[in-house]
PQR file with spaces between the fields and no chain letter, atoms N, CA, C, O and H, PARSE charges and radii, in Angstrom:
ATOM       1  N    MET     1     -70.711    1.435   24.171 -0.4000 1.5000
ATOM       2  CA   MET     1     -69.103    0.781   24.049 -0.0000 2.0000
ATOM       3  C    MET     1     -68.570    1.321   23.086  0.5500 1.7000
ATOM       4  O    MET     1     -68.843    0.986   21.933 -0.5500 1.4000
ATOM       5  N    SER     2     -67.583    2.397   23.424 -0.4000 1.5000
ATOM       6  CA   SER     2     -66.788    3.026   22.090 -0.0000 2.0000
ATOM       7  C    SER     2     -65.624    2.017   21.735  0.5500 1.7000
ATOM       8  O    SER     2     -64.948    1.393   22.552 -0.5500 1.4000
ATOM       9  H    SER     2     -67.362    2.669   24.361  0.4000 1.0000
ATOM      10  N    GLN     3     -65.496    1.971   20.027 -0.4000 1.5000
ATOM      11  CA   GLN     3     -64.909    1.490   19.607 -0.0000 2.0000
ATOM      12  C    GLN     3     -63.514    2.239   19.556  0.5500 1.7000
ATOM      13  O    GLN     3     -63.409    3.465   19.587 -0.5500 1.4000
ATOM      14  H    GLN     3     -66.045    2.478   19.364  0.4000 1.0000
ATOM      15  N    GLN     4     -62.460    1.351   19.474 -0.4000 1.5000
ATOM      16  CA   GLN     4     -61.252    2.075   19.464 -0.0000 2.0000
ATOM      17  C    GLN     4     -60.562    2.529   18.142  0.5500 1.7000
ATOM      18  O    GLN     4     -61.331    2.307   17.207 -0.5500 1.4000
ATOM      19  H    GLN     4     -62.545    0.355   19.448  0.4000 1.0000
ATOM      20  N    PRO     5     -59.710    2.933   17.840 -0.5600 1.5000
ATOM      21  CA   PRO     5     -59.646    3.270   16.309  0.2800 2.0000
ATOM      22  C    PRO     5     -58.494    1.870   15.631  0.5500 1.7000
ATOM      23  O    PRO     5     -57.672    1.401   16.418 -0.5500 1.4000
ATOM      24  N    GLN     6     -58.544    1.438   14.477 -0.4000 1.5000
ATOM      25  CA   GLN     6     -57.864    0.371   14.180 -0.0000 2.0000
ATOM      26  C    GLN     6     -56.458    1.065   13.863  0.5500 1.7000
ATOM      27  O    GLN     6     -56.509    2.154   13.292 -0.5500 1.4000
ATOM      28  H    GLN     6     -59.212    1.819   13.838  0.4000 1.0000
ATOM      29  N    GLN     7     -55.168    0.512   14.195 -0.4000 1.5000
ATOM      30  CA   GLN     7     -54.326    1.127   13.465 -0.0000 2.0000
ATOM      31  C    GLN     7     -53.845    0.030   12.755  0.5500 1.7000
ATOM      32  O    GLN     7     -53.867   -1.156   13.084 -0.5500 1.4000
ATOM      33  H    GLN     7     -55.127   -0.373   14.658  0.4000 1.0000
ATOM      34  N    PRO     8     -53.142    0.868   11.134 -0.5600 1.5000
ATOM      35  CA   PRO     8     -52.736    0.093   10.480  0.2800 2.0000
ATOM      36  C    PRO     8     -51.947   -1.038   10.483  0.5500 1.7000
ATOM      37  O    PRO     8     -51.133   -0.969   11.405 -0.5500 1.4000
ATOM      38  N    GLN     9     -51.855   -1.986    9.877 -0.4000 1.5000
ATOM      39  CA   GLN     9     -50.833   -3.097   10.383 -0.0000 2.0000
ATOM      40  C    GLN     9     -49.659   -2.736    9.614  0.5500 1.7000
ATOM      41  O    GLN     9     -49.537   -2.268    8.481 -0.5500 1.4000
ATOM      42  H    GLN     9     -52.516   -2.042    9.128  0.4000 1.0000
ATOM      43  N    GLN    10     -48.813   -3.072   10.521 -0.4000 1.5000
ATOM      44  CA   GLN    10     -47.166   -2.521   10.069 -0.0000 2.0000
ATOM      45  C    GLN    10     -46.378   -3.640    9.597  0.5500 1.7000
ATOM      46  O    GLN    10     -46.727   -4.672   10.170 -0.5500 1.4000
ATOM      47  H    GLN    10     -48.912   -3.452   11.441  0.4000 1.0000
ATOM      48  N    GLU    11     -45.403   -3.822    8.727 -0.4000 1.5000
ATOM      49  CA   GLU    11     -44.709   -5.104    8.470 -0.0000 2.0000
ATOM      50  C    GLU    11     -43.769   -4.924    9.399  0.5500 1.7000
ATOM      51  O    GLU    11     -43.632   -3.823    9.931 -0.5500 1.4000
ATOM      52  H    GLU    11     -45.119   -2.984    8.262  0.4000 1.0000
ATOM      53  N    ILE    12     -42.853   -6.178    9.778 -0.4000 1.5000
ATOM      54  CA   ILE    12     -42.136   -6.139   10.405 -0.0000 2.0000
ATOM      55  C    ILE    12     -41.142   -7.515   10.018  0.5500 1.7000
ATOM      56  O    ILE    12     -41.320   -8.722    9.849 -0.5500 1.4000
ATOM      57  H    ILE    12     -42.965   -7.073    9.345  0.4000 1.0000
ATOM      58  N    SER    13     -39.919   -6.485    9.987 -0.4000 1.5000
ATOM      59  CA   SER    13     -38.567   -7.110    9.372 -0.0000 2.0000
ATOM      60  C    SER    13     -38.349   -8.495   10.603  0.5500 1.7000
ATOM      61  O    SER    13     -38.406   -8.329   11.822 -0.5500 1.4000
ATOM      62  H    SER    13     -39.775   -5.505   10.124  0.4000 1.0000
ATOM      63  N    ILE    14     -38.135   -9.624   10.010 -0.4000 1.5000
ATOM      64  CA   ILE    14     -37.635  -10.717   11.473 -0.0000 2.0000
ATOM      65  C    ILE    14     -36.507  -11.014   10.433  0.5500 1.7000
ATOM      66  O    ILE    14     -36.559  -11.283    9.233 -0.5500 1.4000
ATOM      67  H    ILE    14     -38.089   -9.759    9.020  0.4000 1.0000
ATOM      68  N    ILE    15     -35.458  -10.871   11.319 -0.4000 1.5000
ATOM      69  CA   ILE    15     -33.818  -11.195   11.431 -0.0000 2.0000
ATOM      70  C    ILE    15     -33.598  -12.617   11.921  0.5500 1.7000
ATOM      71  O    ILE    15     -34.355  -12.780   12.878 -0.5500 1.4000
ATOM      72  H    ILE    15     -35.416  -10.652   12.294  0.4000 1.0000
ATOM      73  N    ASN    16     -33.037  -13.493   11.731 -0.4000 1.5000
ATOM      74  CA   ASN    16     -32.965  -15.147   12.419 -0.0000 2.0000
ATOM      75  C    ASN    16     -31.414  -14.928   12.334  0.5500 1.7000
ATOM      76  O    ASN    16     -30.655  -14.947   11.365 -0.5500 1.4000
ATOM      77  H    ASN    16     -32.422  -13.361   10.954  0.4000 1.0000
ATOM      78  N    LEU    17     -31.208  -14.724   13.599 -0.4000 1.5000
ATOM      79  CA   LEU    17     -29.370  -15.148   14.169 -0.0000 2.0000
ATOM      80  C    LEU    17     -29.057  -15.952   14.753  0.5500 1.7000
ATOM      81  O    LEU    17     -28.918  -15.733   15.957 -0.5500 1.4000
ATOM      82  H    LEU    17     -31.824  -14.709   14.386  0.4000 1.0000
ATOM      83  N    ASP    18     -28.823  -17.081   14.319 -0.4000 1.5000
ATOM      84  CA   ASP    18     -28.574  -18.564   14.806 -0.0000 2.0000
ATOM      85  C    ASP    18     -30.041  -18.801   15.642  0.5500 1.7000
ATOM      86  O    ASP    18     -29.905  -18.964   16.855 -0.5500 1.4000
ATOM      87  H    ASP    18     -28.935  -17.259   13.342  0.4000 1.0000
ATOM      88  N    GLN    19     -31.134  -18.827   15.219 -0.4000 1.5000
ATOM      89  CA   GLN    19     -32.374  -19.311   15.925 -0.0000 2.0000
ATOM      90  C    GLN    19     -33.003  -18.046   16.829  0.5500 1.7000
ATOM      91  O    GLN    19     -34.034  -18.072   17.501 -0.5500 1.4000
ATOM      92  H    GLN    19     -31.244  -18.694   14.234  0.4000 1.0000
ATOM      93  N    LEU    20     -32.447  -17.379   16.718 -0.4000 1.5000
ATOM      94  CA   LEU    20     -33.002  -15.573   17.559 -0.0000 2.0000
ATOM      95  C    LEU    20     -33.671  -14.968   16.878  0.5500 1.7000
ATOM      96  O    LEU    20     -33.477  -14.992   15.663 -0.5500 1.4000
ATOM      97  H    LEU    20     -31.609  -17.357   16.173  0.4000 1.0000
ATOM      98  N    VAL    21     -34.424  -14.414   17.295 -0.4000 1.5000
ATOM      99  CA   VAL    21     -35.714  -13.383   16.191 -0.0000 2.0000
ATOM     100  C    VAL    21     -34.966  -12.279   17.283  0.5500 1.7000
ATOM     101  O    VAL    21     -34.661  -12.209   18.473 -0.5500 1.4000
ATOM     102  H    VAL    21     -34.581  -14.395   18.282  0.4000 1.0000
ATOM     103  N    SER    22     -34.893  -11.497   16.063 -0.4000 1.5000
ATOM     104  CA   SER    22     -34.365   -9.992   16.761 -0.0000 2.0000
ATOM     105  C    SER    22     -35.376   -8.778   15.798  0.5500 1.7000
ATOM     106  O    SER    22     -35.953   -8.917   14.719 -0.5500 1.4000
ATOM     107  H    SER    22     -35.141  -11.554   15.096  0.4000 1.0000
ATOM     108  N    MET    23     -35.272   -7.552   16.761 -0.4000 1.5000
ATOM     109  CA   MET    23     -36.215   -6.479   16.292 -0.0000 2.0000
ATOM     110  C    MET    23     -35.007   -5.327   17.025  0.5500 1.7000
ATOM     111  O    MET    23     -34.416   -5.345   18.105 -0.5500 1.4000
ATOM     112  H    MET    23     -34.804   -7.439   17.637  0.4000 1.0000
ATOM     113  N    THR    24     -34.991   -4.254   15.722 -0.4000 1.5000
ATOM     114  CA   THR    24     -34.250   -3.061   16.221 -0.0000 2.0000
ATOM     115  C    THR    24     -35.081   -2.200   17.124  0.5500 1.7000
ATOM     116  O    THR    24     -36.300   -2.369   17.172 -0.5500 1.4000
ATOM     117  H    THR    24     -35.471   -4.239   14.844  0.4000 1.0000
ATOM     118  N    SER    25     -34.463   -1.261   17.860 -0.4000 1.5000
ATOM     119  CA   SER    25     -35.400   -0.477   18.815 -0.0000 2.0000
ATOM     120  C    SER    25     -36.137    0.533   17.830  0.5500 1.7000
ATOM     121  O    SER    25     -37.165    1.019   18.300 -0.5500 1.4000
ATOM     122  H    SER    25     -33.474   -1.123   17.821  0.4000 1.0000
ATOM     123  N    VAL    26     -35.910    0.793   16.994 -0.4000 1.5000
ATOM     124  CA   VAL    26     -36.252    1.865   15.672 -0.0000 2.0000
ATOM     125  C    VAL    26     -37.893    1.152   15.440  0.5500 1.7000
ATOM     126  O    VAL    26     -38.918    1.817   15.589 -0.5500 1.4000
ATOM     127  H    VAL    26     -35.075    0.399   16.611  0.4000 1.0000
ATOM     128  N    GLU    27     -37.878   -0.107   15.106 -0.4000 1.5000
ATOM     129  CA   GLU    27     -38.706   -1.219   14.696 -0.0000 2.0000
ATOM     130  C    GLU    27     -39.833   -1.091   15.662  0.5500 1.7000
ATOM     131  O    GLU    27     -40.978   -0.761   15.349 -0.5500 1.4000
ATOM     132  H    GLU    27     -37.045   -0.647   14.985  0.4000 1.0000
ATOM     133  N    ILE    28     -39.367   -1.414   17.000 -0.4000 1.5000
ATOM     134  CA   ILE    28     -40.309   -1.606   18.255 -0.0000 2.0000
ATOM     135  C    ILE    28     -40.881   -0.342   18.240  0.5500 1.7000
ATOM     136  O    ILE    28     -42.068   -0.352   17.914 -0.5500 1.4000
ATOM     137  H    ILE    28     -38.438   -1.682   17.254  0.4000 1.0000
ATOM     138  N    ALA    29     -40.298    0.980   18.547 -0.4000 1.5000
ATOM     139  CA   ALA    29     -40.738    2.158   18.311 -0.0000 2.0000
ATOM     140  C    ALA    29     -42.060    2.132   17.737  0.5500 1.7000
ATOM     141  O    ALA    29     -43.134    2.310   18.311 -0.5500 1.4000
ATOM     142  H    ALA    29     -39.333    0.988   18.812  0.4000 1.0000
ATOM     143  N    GLU    30     -41.807    1.861   16.402 -0.4000 1.5000
ATOM     144  CA   GLU    30     -43.025    2.194   15.185 -0.0000 2.0000
ATOM     145  C    GLU    30     -43.798    1.278   15.822  0.5500 1.7000
ATOM     146  O    GLU    30     -44.794    1.785   16.340 -0.5500 1.4000
ATOM     147  H    GLU    30     -40.934    1.717   15.936  0.4000 1.0000
ATOM     148  N    LEU    31     -43.675   -0.030   15.980 -0.4000 1.5000
ATOM     149  CA   LEU    31     -44.597   -1.060   16.387 -0.0000 2.0000
ATOM     150  C    LEU    31     -45.715   -0.555   17.275  0.5500 1.7000
ATOM     151  O    LEU    31     -46.925   -0.741   17.146 -0.5500 1.4000
ATOM     152  H    LEU    31     -42.866   -0.441   15.559  0.4000 1.0000
ATOM     153  N    THR    32     -45.027    0.158   18.250 -0.4000 1.5000
ATOM     154  CA   THR    32     -45.634    0.375   19.627 -0.0000 2.0000
ATOM     155  C    THR    32     -46.434    1.586   19.400  0.5500 1.7000
ATOM     156  O    THR    32     -47.605    1.663   19.773 -0.5500 1.4000
ATOM     157  H    THR    32     -44.044    0.309   18.355  0.4000 1.0000
ATOM     158  N    GLY    33     -45.719    2.681   18.695 -0.4000 1.5000
ATOM     159  CA   GLY    33     -46.509    3.964   18.893 -0.0000 2.0000
ATOM     160  C    GLY    33     -45.445    4.821   19.684  0.5500 1.7000
ATOM     161  O    GLY    33     -45.577    6.042   19.766 -0.5500 1.4000
ATOM     162  H    GLY    33     -44.768    2.618   18.392  0.4000 1.0000
ATOM     163  N    ASN    34     -44.659    4.322   20.115 -0.4000 1.5000
ATOM     164  CA   ASN    34     -43.753    4.786   21.379 -0.0000 2.0000
ATOM     165  C    ASN    34     -42.567    5.832   20.458  0.5500 1.7000
ATOM     166  O    ASN    34     -42.277    5.822   19.262 -0.5500 1.4000
ATOM     167  H    ASN    34     -44.552    3.330   20.048  0.4000 1.0000
ATOM     168  N    GLU    35     -42.159    6.533   21.392 -0.4000 1.5000
ATOM     169  CA   GLU    35     -40.861    7.542   20.694 -0.0000 2.0000
ATOM     170  C    GLU    35     -39.684    6.806   21.077  0.5500 1.7000
ATOM     171  O    GLU    35     -39.408    6.289   22.160 -0.5500 1.4000
ATOM     172  H    GLU    35     -42.394    6.540   22.364  0.4000 1.0000
ATOM     173  N    HIS    36     -38.865    6.860   19.704 -0.4000 1.5000
ATOM     174  CA   HIS    36     -37.886    6.240   20.020 -0.0000 2.0000
ATOM     175  C    HIS    36     -36.545    6.413   21.521  0.5500 1.7000
ATOM     176  O    HIS    36     -35.714    5.688   22.068 -0.5500 1.4000
ATOM     177  H    HIS    36     -39.089    7.280   18.824  0.4000 1.0000
ATOM     178  N    ARG    37     -36.876    7.342   21.598 -0.4000 1.5000
ATOM     179  CA   ARG    37     -35.825    7.808   22.796 -0.0000 2.0000
ATOM     180  C    ARG    37     -36.344    6.960   24.149  0.5500 1.7000
ATOM     181  O    ARG    37     -35.523    6.463   24.920 -0.5500 1.4000
ATOM     182  H    ARG    37     -37.551    7.930   21.153  0.4000 1.0000
ATOM     183  N    ASN    38     -37.735    6.852   24.348 -0.4000 1.5000
ATOM     184  CA   ASN    38     -38.502    6.292   25.402 -0.0000 2.0000
ATOM     185  C    ASN    38     -38.164    4.674   24.987  0.5500 1.7000
ATOM     186  O    ASN    38     -37.566    4.127   25.914 -0.5500 1.4000
ATOM     187  H    ASN    38     -38.402    7.256   23.721  0.4000 1.0000
ATOM     188  N    VAL    39     -38.333    4.021   24.145 -0.4000 1.5000
ATOM     189  CA   VAL    39     -37.909    2.784   24.160 -0.0000 2.0000
ATOM     190  C    VAL    39     -36.651    2.406   24.113  0.5500 1.7000
ATOM     191  O    VAL    39     -36.390    1.211   24.249 -0.5500 1.4000
ATOM     192  H    VAL    39     -38.818    4.466   23.392  0.4000 1.0000
ATOM     193  N    LEU    40     -35.609    3.376   23.907 -0.4000 1.5000
ATOM     194  CA   LEU    40     -33.906    2.788   24.369 -0.0000 2.0000
ATOM     195  C    LEU    40     -34.038    3.306   25.875  0.5500 1.7000
ATOM     196  O    LEU    40     -33.202    2.760   26.596 -0.5500 1.4000
ATOM     197  H    LEU    40     -35.822    4.347   23.796  0.4000 1.0000
ATOM     198  N    ARG    41     -34.624    3.949   26.349 -0.4000 1.5000
ATOM     199  CA   ARG    41     -34.663    4.278   27.822 -0.0000 2.0000
ATOM     200  C    ARG    41     -34.871    3.077   28.444  0.5500 1.7000
ATOM     201  O    ARG    41     -34.088    2.605   29.268 -0.5500 1.4000
ATOM     202  H    ARG    41     -35.303    4.392   25.764  0.4000 1.0000
ATOM     203  N    ASP    42     -36.181    2.414   27.988 -0.4000 1.5000
ATOM     204  CA   ASP    42     -36.641    1.073   28.909 -0.0000 2.0000
ATOM     205  C    ASP    42     -35.386    0.056   28.305  0.5500 1.7000
ATOM     206  O    ASP    42     -34.737   -0.572   29.143 -0.5500 1.4000
ATOM     207  H    ASP    42     -36.818    2.798   27.319  0.4000 1.0000
ATOM     208  N    ILE    43     -35.102   -0.077   27.075 -0.4000 1.5000
ATOM     209  CA   ILE    43     -34.259   -1.206   26.794 -0.0000 2.0000
ATOM     210  C    ILE    43     -32.965   -0.762   27.947  0.5500 1.7000
ATOM     211  O    ILE    43     -32.530   -1.641   28.691 -0.5500 1.4000
ATOM     212  H    ILE    43     -35.629    0.433   26.395  0.4000 1.0000
ATOM     213  N    ARG    44     -32.459    0.530   28.008 -0.4000 1.5000
ATOM     214  CA   ARG    44     -31.466    0.207   29.072 -0.0000 2.0000
ATOM     215  C    ARG    44     -31.803    0.043   30.685  0.5500 1.7000
ATOM     216  O    ARG    44     -30.873   -0.341   31.394 -0.5500 1.4000
ATOM     217  H    ARG    44     -32.812    1.243   27.403  0.4000 1.0000
ATOM     218  N    LYS    45     -32.818    0.257   31.172 -0.4000 1.5000
ATOM     219  CA   LYS    45     -33.006   -0.027   32.064 -0.0000 2.0000
ATOM     220  C    LYS    45     -33.692   -1.507   32.366  0.5500 1.7000
ATOM     221  O    LYS    45     -33.902   -1.921   33.507 -0.5500 1.4000
ATOM     222  H    LYS    45     -33.573    0.569   30.596  0.4000 1.0000
ATOM     223  N    MET    46     -33.980   -2.175   31.253 -0.4000 1.5000
ATOM     224  CA   MET    46     -34.208   -3.678   31.217 -0.0000 2.0000
ATOM     225  C    MET    46     -32.531   -4.458   31.462  0.5500 1.7000
ATOM     226  O    MET    46     -32.263   -5.434   32.164 -0.5500 1.4000
ATOM     227  H    MET    46     -33.809   -1.839   30.327  0.4000 1.0000
ATOM     228  N    LEU    47     -31.605   -3.619   30.609 -0.4000 1.5000
ATOM     229  CA   LEU    47     -30.476   -4.362   30.557 -0.0000 2.0000
ATOM     230  C    LEU    47     -29.738   -4.171   32.054  0.5500 1.7000
ATOM     231  O    LEU    47     -28.923   -4.915   32.601 -0.5500 1.4000
ATOM     232  H    LEU    47     -31.823   -2.827   30.040  0.4000 1.0000
ATOM     233  N    GLU    48     -30.190   -3.185   32.416 -0.4000 1.5000
ATOM     234  CA   GLU    48     -29.116   -2.909   34.040 -0.0000 2.0000
ATOM     235  C    GLU    48     -29.777   -3.705   35.120  0.5500 1.7000
ATOM     236  O    GLU    48     -29.186   -4.063   36.138 -0.5500 1.4000
ATOM     237  H    GLU    48     -30.852   -2.582   31.972  0.4000 1.0000
ATOM     238  N    GLU    49     -31.289   -4.018   34.798 -0.4000 1.5000
ATOM     239  CA   GLU    49     -31.989   -4.593   36.038 -0.0000 2.0000
ATOM     240  C    GLU    49     -31.234   -6.298   35.505  0.5500 1.7000
ATOM     241  O    GLU    49     -30.834   -6.831   36.541 -0.5500 1.4000
ATOM     242  H    GLU    49     -31.769   -3.727   33.970  0.4000 1.0000
ATOM     243  N    LEU    50     -30.986   -7.115   34.415 -0.4000 1.5000
ATOM     244  CA   LEU    50     -30.377   -7.842   33.966 -0.0000 2.0000
ATOM     245  C    LEU    50     -28.769   -8.122   34.561  0.5500 1.7000
ATOM     246  O    LEU    50     -28.276   -9.183   34.943 -0.5500 1.4000
ATOM     247  H    LEU    50     -31.311   -6.683   33.574  0.4000 1.0000
ATOM     248  N    ASN    51     -28.262   -6.981   34.495 -0.4000 1.5000
ATOM     249  CA   ASN    51     -27.270   -7.354   35.122 -0.0000 2.0000
ATOM     250  C    ASN    51     -26.901   -7.131   36.563  0.5500 1.7000
ATOM     251  O    ASN    51     -25.792   -7.276   37.077 -0.5500 1.4000
ATOM     252  H    ASN    51     -28.663   -6.119   34.184  0.4000 1.0000
ATOM     253  N    ALA    52     -28.064   -6.739   37.138 -0.4000 1.5000
ATOM     254  CA   ALA    52     -27.946   -6.465   38.547 -0.0000 2.0000
ATOM     255  C    ALA    52     -28.432   -7.894   38.880  0.5500 1.7000
ATOM     256  O    ALA    52     -28.405   -8.055   40.100 -0.5500 1.4000
ATOM     257  H    ALA    52     -28.964   -6.620   36.720  0.4000 1.0000
ATOM     258  N    GLY    53     -28.773   -8.754   38.357 -0.4000 1.5000
ATOM     259  CA   GLY    53     -29.237  -10.247   38.561 -0.0000 2.0000
ATOM     260  C    GLY    53     -30.772  -10.330   38.828  0.5500 1.7000
ATOM     261  O    GLY    53     -31.318  -11.376   39.177 -0.5500 1.4000
ATOM     262  H    GLY    53     -28.794   -8.623   37.366  0.4000 1.0000
ATOM     263  N    ASN    54     -31.456   -9.092   38.630 -0.4000 1.5000
ATOM     264  CA   ASN    54     -32.678   -9.169   38.489 -0.0000 2.0000
ATOM     265  C    ASN    54     -33.893   -9.804   37.778  0.5500 1.7000
ATOM     266  O    ASN    54     -35.078   -9.705   38.093 -0.5500 1.4000
ATOM     267  H    ASN    54     -31.012   -8.242   38.346  0.4000 1.0000
ATOM     268  N    ALA    55     -33.146  -10.708   36.399 -0.4000 1.5000
ATOM     269  CA   ALA    55     -33.940  -11.242   35.604 -0.0000 2.0000
ATOM     270  C    ALA    55     -35.311  -11.541   35.596  0.5500 1.7000
ATOM     271  O    ALA    55     -36.170  -11.357   34.734 -0.5500 1.4000
ATOM     272  H    ALA    55     -32.183  -10.788   36.143  0.4000 1.0000
ATOM     273  N    ALA    56     -35.375  -12.239   37.171 -0.4000 1.5000
ATOM     274  CA   ALA    56     -36.955  -12.741   36.818 -0.0000 2.0000
ATOM     275  C    ALA    56     -37.564  -11.518   37.414  0.5500 1.7000
ATOM     276  O    ALA    56     -38.433  -11.992   38.145 -0.5500 1.4000
ATOM     277  H    ALA    56     -34.678  -12.389   37.872  0.4000 1.0000
ATOM     278  N    ASN    57     -37.609  -10.382   37.514 -0.4000 1.5000
ATOM     279  CA   ASN    57     -38.479   -9.078   37.549 -0.0000 2.0000
ATOM     280  C    ASN    57     -39.127   -9.114   36.214  0.5500 1.7000
ATOM     281  O    ASN    57     -40.332   -8.987   35.997 -0.5500 1.4000
ATOM     282  H    ASN    57     -36.903   -9.997   36.920  0.4000 1.0000
ATOM     283  N    LEU    58     -38.078   -9.322   35.250 -0.4000 1.5000
ATOM     284  CA   LEU    58     -38.572   -8.856   34.102 -0.0000 2.0000
ATOM     285  C    LEU    58     -39.818   -9.974   33.172  0.5500 1.7000
ATOM     286  O    LEU    58     -40.620   -9.616   32.309 -0.5500 1.4000
ATOM     287  H    LEU    58     -37.099   -9.425   35.426  0.4000 1.0000
ATOM     288  N    LEU    59     -39.614  -11.256   33.685 -0.4000 1.5000
ATOM     289  CA   LEU    59     -40.598  -12.504   33.454 -0.0000 2.0000
ATOM     290  C    LEU    59     -42.180  -12.162   33.858  0.5500 1.7000
ATOM     291  O    LEU    59     -42.551  -11.677   34.927 -0.5500 1.4000
ATOM     292  H    LEU    59     -38.963  -11.547   34.386  0.4000 1.0000
ATOM     293  N    ILE    60     -42.968  -12.518   32.788 -0.4000 1.5000
ATOM     294  CA   ILE    60     -44.224  -12.343   33.187 -0.0000 2.0000
ATOM     295  C    ILE    60     -44.664  -13.782   33.459  0.5500 1.7000
ATOM     296  O    ILE    60     -45.806  -14.014   33.856 -0.5500 1.4000
ATOM     297  H    ILE    60     -42.667  -12.912   31.920  0.4000 1.0000
């Protein structure tokens, strides 16, 4: 069984906006190890799906 290398813990800034917890796309990119442009692409796709009335498709 191979061990996966442990990633260093990253500090997350949490901003409370009227009881909503939010993160910037830059923070998400850093936390997930993805490129910022790909995070933005995915966010835009999710917003399009929400606007099309397909919000249920985003729920697990």
